[in-house]
């Protein structure tokens, strides 16, 4: 038998000088891994930078395109008794088509300028302007045009046989989309624009009736930022600041202030009863805060400079609290409760930072809104091969929707949702003329089912011949363009893979979308006026796309993220037969907040 | 070449210097890996991962403390990471384990045998035993590293000791029988 030994010592002694040689292959593996790492390091930033550049470019091009065409159209459609003659001269005479439809209108007589603002459709407030015109040629046909991006429909009704329904762009489309507004029309009715669609945006715009339509069109809009009470404003900015502070983890000084007056406000709330009106107001304020919140995060820097002022503002609110309006209490209470909750979350977060096994939220819900650009990768036309040589111009529309995501693990998330998306593009240089006077080689375009009003029209890609070659007897020739509009309900199924774990998370997104067609229209556009002529008959009711994108998620708090996701979607089978080598794609910059739970 | 110069060159991604550093420390670090792993293959994986980490984070080594200690810490962390991921570190109730001394009578015991019985230990026991007995960490440090309680660390150590003791004794018995 040997010596009794402490087992620890036995191992310690034995292992003291123990050395083992690893396999030579290990160093080889290490080298290859190091190489991989180095090349990865170099590759990712270029890629990310490129994507960022594209995203930024798309974003700004999108913005500019949203605003610019709308301005032109506003100019084109300002039709009032006072200036109609000049409009005619400017717009129609100069187009060199005195014989054309709109020129010889004796439009002084606006018979019925009843204004109706229609709130039924998405971004259309429709106004009917009835006016008389005469001197038209014998063809009785109606051109019914609608401008979806605009708001006003003017109906020029002829006492005789001719009737023209033409739409007039009234409001800047982007304004409508970004700032759903309360429009006050000339008859004093308050009409709700499209607040429902964009519930998060609660800025109110009062359109003040100046000179009827013109006033609206020229943007004589007065912006009223809920300037009801100074107190509200102060509370709003104060609370906006608080939220922002939470996001920035600048917590310490504010924590005390916030906690100090939370009980006061909540007790006040309990004691008070709201009238319906006041409740509404306070809701508005709260929602305003949501908007402010995002604004403020962008303006963090400047906000921070004012932080001291703001803190004093908060304190003023506390002092004034007991003797001032209820809404203030409601707002402050809500936001402060949120603020405190967020502070606690942040503190928890900080405690857990070193812990590798922080529990993470599996589910998230994310409403989004996106400008979407639609265009083709090739030069074909799904309307008719005759138009394949024509220039196509992609249009920017909006998509909005809501998504849910489920985190399979810390890096991989599967997500789906529902988006409502509108798409459109423009085929330039199309000739329109009455069927009876068609040139010999003229024929209707293949994949359009014309409406009854437009059935007497013929269209032709004008690339084949020059307009001057057509005899002047073809009096109703137009040098137009065609707009094809599509609307879909989109159901994406995507995987997103996290490639960066910083405060700003970066994800690679890939997946497929199913598109359910819900809008299909083809419009001619002549001198800024759009006319609905029919719909495409080769569009699939259900189609698919492959999606790839890059997601930038900024943590505002543990549960709340700001998302910015430029995404490219390639449509696979949008057109059933004879897509005419038209390969449409959608480029969208999906922006929104996501909430994890 | 002095170690300082070698480190400087490694910081500049000099592949030759990196190779030199590897050949200088591979054996020592590999031993460490062997103790913390279940098998030879796993040890090699560990060494490989740890060395990639060492070479890519060498810029963070600021010259304070021993370089070897810094590397060892990375190797151990890499090994522990594997088991953290696999979440094998079950929570054991905090029993009051006294610091017992396990004694054993030995005559013939080879290093290979000791290594093999360490590798055969359940993961949680092996890690604690290595950290405490062979690498000199305190129970408090171990508890932090493995995200377990001090009590769990102590109880794991005690169980590890007893398992090892049993195995050594059985081995002794076999050897004496054959002798």
PDB file of N, CA, C and O in Angstrom, chain B residues 19 40-41 44 65 67 70 74 79 95 102-103 108 118-119 121 123 128 141 145 151 156 163 166 172 175-176:
ATOM      1  N   UNK B  19       2.684  32.566 -35.713  1.00  0.00           N
ATOM      2  CA  UNK B  19       3.094  31.162 -35.712  1.00  0.00           C
ATOM      3  C   UNK B  19       4.074  30.874 -34.581  1.00  0.00           C
ATOM      4  O   UNK B  19       4.007  29.836 -33.919  1.00  0.00           O
ATOM      5  N   UNK B  40      -9.991  14.336 -26.644  1.00  0.00           N
ATOM      6  CA  UNK B  40      -8.835  14.923 -27.325  1.00  0.00           C
ATOM      7  C   UNK B  40      -9.315  15.849 -28.453  1.00  0.00           C
ATOM      8  O   UNK B  40      -8.824  16.963 -28.624  1.00  0.00           O
ATOM      9  N   UNK B  41     -10.287  15.361 -29.196  1.00  0.00           N
ATOM     10  CA  UNK B  41     -10.788  16.144 -30.334  1.00  0.00           C
ATOM     11  C   UNK B  41     -11.391  17.473 -29.865  1.00  0.00           C
ATOM     12  O   UNK B  41     -11.149  18.530 -30.453  1.00  0.00           O
ATOM     13  N   UNK B  44      -8.737  19.921 -29.017  1.00  0.00           N
ATOM     14  CA  UNK B  44      -8.148  20.585 -30.189  1.00  0.00           C
ATOM     15  C   UNK B  44      -9.051  21.690 -30.704  1.00  0.00           C
ATOM     16  O   UNK B  44      -8.589  22.783 -31.053  1.00  0.00           O
ATOM     17  N   UNK B  65      -0.210  42.521 -16.146  1.00  0.00           N
ATOM     18  CA  UNK B  65      -0.393  41.113 -15.802  1.00  0.00           C
ATOM     19  C   UNK B  65       0.357  40.230 -16.781  1.00  0.00           C
ATOM     20  O   UNK B  65       0.825  40.693 -17.818  1.00  0.00           O
ATOM     21  N   UNK B  67       1.255  37.706 -19.653  1.00  0.00           N
ATOM     22  CA  UNK B  67       0.644  37.405 -20.935  1.00  0.00           C
ATOM     23  C   UNK B  67       0.102  35.978 -20.945  1.00  0.00           C
ATOM     24  O   UNK B  67      -0.975  35.697 -21.469  1.00  0.00           O
ATOM     25  N   UNK B  70      -3.127  35.855 -19.208  1.00  0.00           N
ATOM     26  CA  UNK B  70      -4.174  36.417 -20.073  1.00  0.00           C
ATOM     27  C   UNK B  70      -4.662  35.365 -21.070  1.00  0.00           C
ATOM     28  O   UNK B  70      -5.852  35.181 -21.291  1.00  0.00           O
ATOM     29  N   UNK B  74      -8.317  33.203 -21.460  1.00  0.00           N
ATOM     30  CA  UNK B  74      -9.108  33.089 -22.692  1.00  0.00           C
ATOM     31  C   UNK B  74      -9.405  31.625 -23.006  1.00  0.00           C
ATOM     32  O   UNK B  74     -10.517  31.254 -23.372  1.00  0.00           O
ATOM     33  N   UNK B  79     -13.378  27.316 -23.144  1.00  0.00           N
ATOM     34  CA  UNK B  79     -13.858  25.996 -22.730  1.00  0.00           C
ATOM     35  C   UNK B  79     -15.189  26.112 -21.994  1.00  0.00           C
ATOM     36  O   UNK B  79     -16.123  25.359 -22.258  1.00  0.00           O
ATOM     37  N   UNK B  95     -26.536  23.168  -0.588  1.00  0.00           N
ATOM     38  CA  UNK B  95     -26.341  22.427   0.655  1.00  0.00           C
ATOM     39  C   UNK B  95     -25.106  22.990   1.333  1.00  0.00           C
ATOM     40  O   UNK B  95     -24.242  23.553   0.679  1.00  0.00           O
ATOM     41  N   UNK B 102     -10.436  14.990   0.991  1.00  0.00           N
ATOM     42  CA  UNK B 102     -10.543  13.614   0.518  1.00  0.00           C
ATOM     43  C   UNK B 102      -9.129  13.053   0.400  1.00  0.00           C
ATOM     44  O   UNK B 102      -8.296  13.591  -0.322  1.00  0.00           O
ATOM     45  N   UNK B 103      -8.896  12.025   1.117  1.00  0.00           N
ATOM     46  CA  UNK B 103      -7.561  11.444   1.069  1.00  0.00           C
ATOM     47  C   UNK B 103      -7.600  10.101   0.372  1.00  0.00           C
ATOM     48  O   UNK B 103      -8.622   9.423   0.326  1.00  0.00           O
ATOM     49  N   UNK B 108       0.514   3.479  -7.728  1.00  0.00           N
ATOM     50  CA  UNK B 108       0.796   3.610  -9.160  1.00  0.00           C
ATOM     51  C   UNK B 108      -0.335   4.353  -9.816  1.00  0.00           C
ATOM     52  O   UNK B 108      -1.433   3.836  -9.893  1.00  0.00           O
ATOM     53  N   UNK B 118     -10.462  12.598 -15.323  1.00  0.00           N
ATOM     54  CA  UNK B 118     -10.984  13.980 -15.297  1.00  0.00           C
ATOM     55  C   UNK B 118     -11.927  14.189 -16.477  1.00  0.00           C
ATOM     56  O   UNK B 118     -13.022  14.730 -16.349  1.00  0.00           O
ATOM     57  N   UNK B 119     -11.502  13.726 -17.629  1.00  0.00           N
ATOM     58  CA  UNK B 119     -12.323  13.926 -18.831  1.00  0.00           C
ATOM     59  C   UNK B 119     -13.638  13.166 -18.754  1.00  0.00           C
ATOM     60  O   UNK B 119     -14.621  13.567 -19.375  1.00  0.00           O
ATOM     61  N   UNK B 121     -15.383  12.847 -16.090  1.00  0.00           N
ATOM     62  CA  UNK B 121     -16.301  13.469 -15.129  1.00  0.00           C
ATOM     63  C   UNK B 121     -17.443  14.189 -15.860  1.00  0.00           C
ATOM     64  O   UNK B 121     -17.241  14.706 -16.953  1.00  0.00           O
ATOM     65  N   UNK B 123     -19.692  17.163 -16.949  1.00  0.00           N
ATOM     66  CA  UNK B 123     -19.171  18.493 -17.288  1.00  0.00           C
ATOM     67  C   UNK B 123     -19.057  19.422 -16.084  1.00  0.00           C
ATOM     68  O   UNK B 123     -18.025  20.033 -15.843  1.00  0.00           O
ATOM     69  N   UNK B 128     -15.596  22.549 -12.379  1.00  0.00           N
ATOM     70  CA  UNK B 128     -15.337  23.076 -11.045  1.00  0.00           C
ATOM     71  C   UNK B 128     -14.040  22.496 -10.480  1.00  0.00           C
ATOM     72  O   UNK B 128     -13.213  23.213  -9.907  1.00  0.00           O
ATOM     73  N   UNK B 141     -15.126  33.006  -7.351  1.00  0.00           N
ATOM     74  CA  UNK B 141     -14.816  33.279  -8.763  1.00  0.00           C
ATOM     75  C   UNK B 141     -15.490  32.261  -9.683  1.00  0.00           C
ATOM     76  O   UNK B 141     -16.032  32.606 -10.725  1.00  0.00           O
ATOM     77  N   UNK B 145     -18.003  32.771 -12.742  1.00  0.00           N
ATOM     78  CA  UNK B 145     -17.659  32.335 -14.099  1.00  0.00           C
ATOM     79  C   UNK B 145     -18.708  31.398 -14.677  1.00  0.00           C
ATOM     80  O   UNK B 145     -19.000  31.431 -15.865  1.00  0.00           O
ATOM     81  N   UNK B 151     -22.459  27.668  -3.250  1.00  0.00           N
ATOM     82  CA  UNK B 151     -22.824  26.362  -2.706  1.00  0.00           C
ATOM     83  C   UNK B 151     -22.767  25.278  -3.764  1.00  0.00           C
ATOM     84  O   UNK B 151     -22.236  24.181  -3.521  1.00  0.00           O
ATOM     85  N   UNK B 156     -20.368  20.633  -6.196  1.00  0.00           N
ATOM     86  CA  UNK B 156     -19.832  20.002  -7.395  1.00  0.00           C
ATOM     87  C   UNK B 156     -18.396  19.520  -7.173  1.00  0.00           C
ATOM     88  O   UNK B 156     -18.016  18.438  -7.605  1.00  0.00           O
ATOM     89  N   UNK B 163     -15.897  11.106  -6.896  1.00  0.00           N
ATOM     90  CA  UNK B 163     -15.906  10.259  -8.100  1.00  0.00           C
ATOM     91  C   UNK B 163     -14.478   9.889  -8.482  1.00  0.00           C
ATOM     92  O   UNK B 163     -14.155   8.724  -8.748  1.00  0.00           O
ATOM     93  N   UNK B 166     -13.022   7.304  -6.114  1.00  0.00           N
ATOM     94  CA  UNK B 166     -13.527   5.956  -6.404  1.00  0.00           C
ATOM     95  C   UNK B 166     -12.790   5.340  -7.577  1.00  0.00           C
ATOM     96  O   UNK B 166     -12.363   4.182  -7.538  1.00  0.00           O
ATOM     97  N   UNK B 172      -6.421   1.230  -8.571  1.00  0.00           N
ATOM     98  CA  UNK B 172      -5.404   0.678  -7.687  1.00  0.00           C
ATOM     99  C   UNK B 172      -5.653  -0.811  -7.466  1.00  0.00           C
ATOM    100  O   UNK B 172      -4.763  -1.631  -7.514  1.00  0.00           O
ATOM    101  N   UNK B 175      -4.755  -2.831 -10.375  1.00  0.00           N
ATOM    102  CA  UNK B 175      -3.301  -2.953 -10.527  1.00  0.00           C
ATOM    103  C   UNK B 175      -2.734  -3.930  -9.514  1.00  0.00           C
ATOM    104  O   UNK B 175      -1.948  -4.811  -9.847  1.00  0.00           O
ATOM    105  N   UNK B 176      -3.185  -3.769  -8.270  1.00  0.00           N
ATOM    106  CA  UNK B 176      -2.660  -4.687  -7.252  1.00  0.00           C
ATOM    107  C   UNK B 176      -3.042  -6.119  -7.565  1.00  0.00           C
ATOM    108  O   UNK B 176      -2.293  -7.044  -7.298  1.00  0.00           O
TER     109      UNK B 176
END
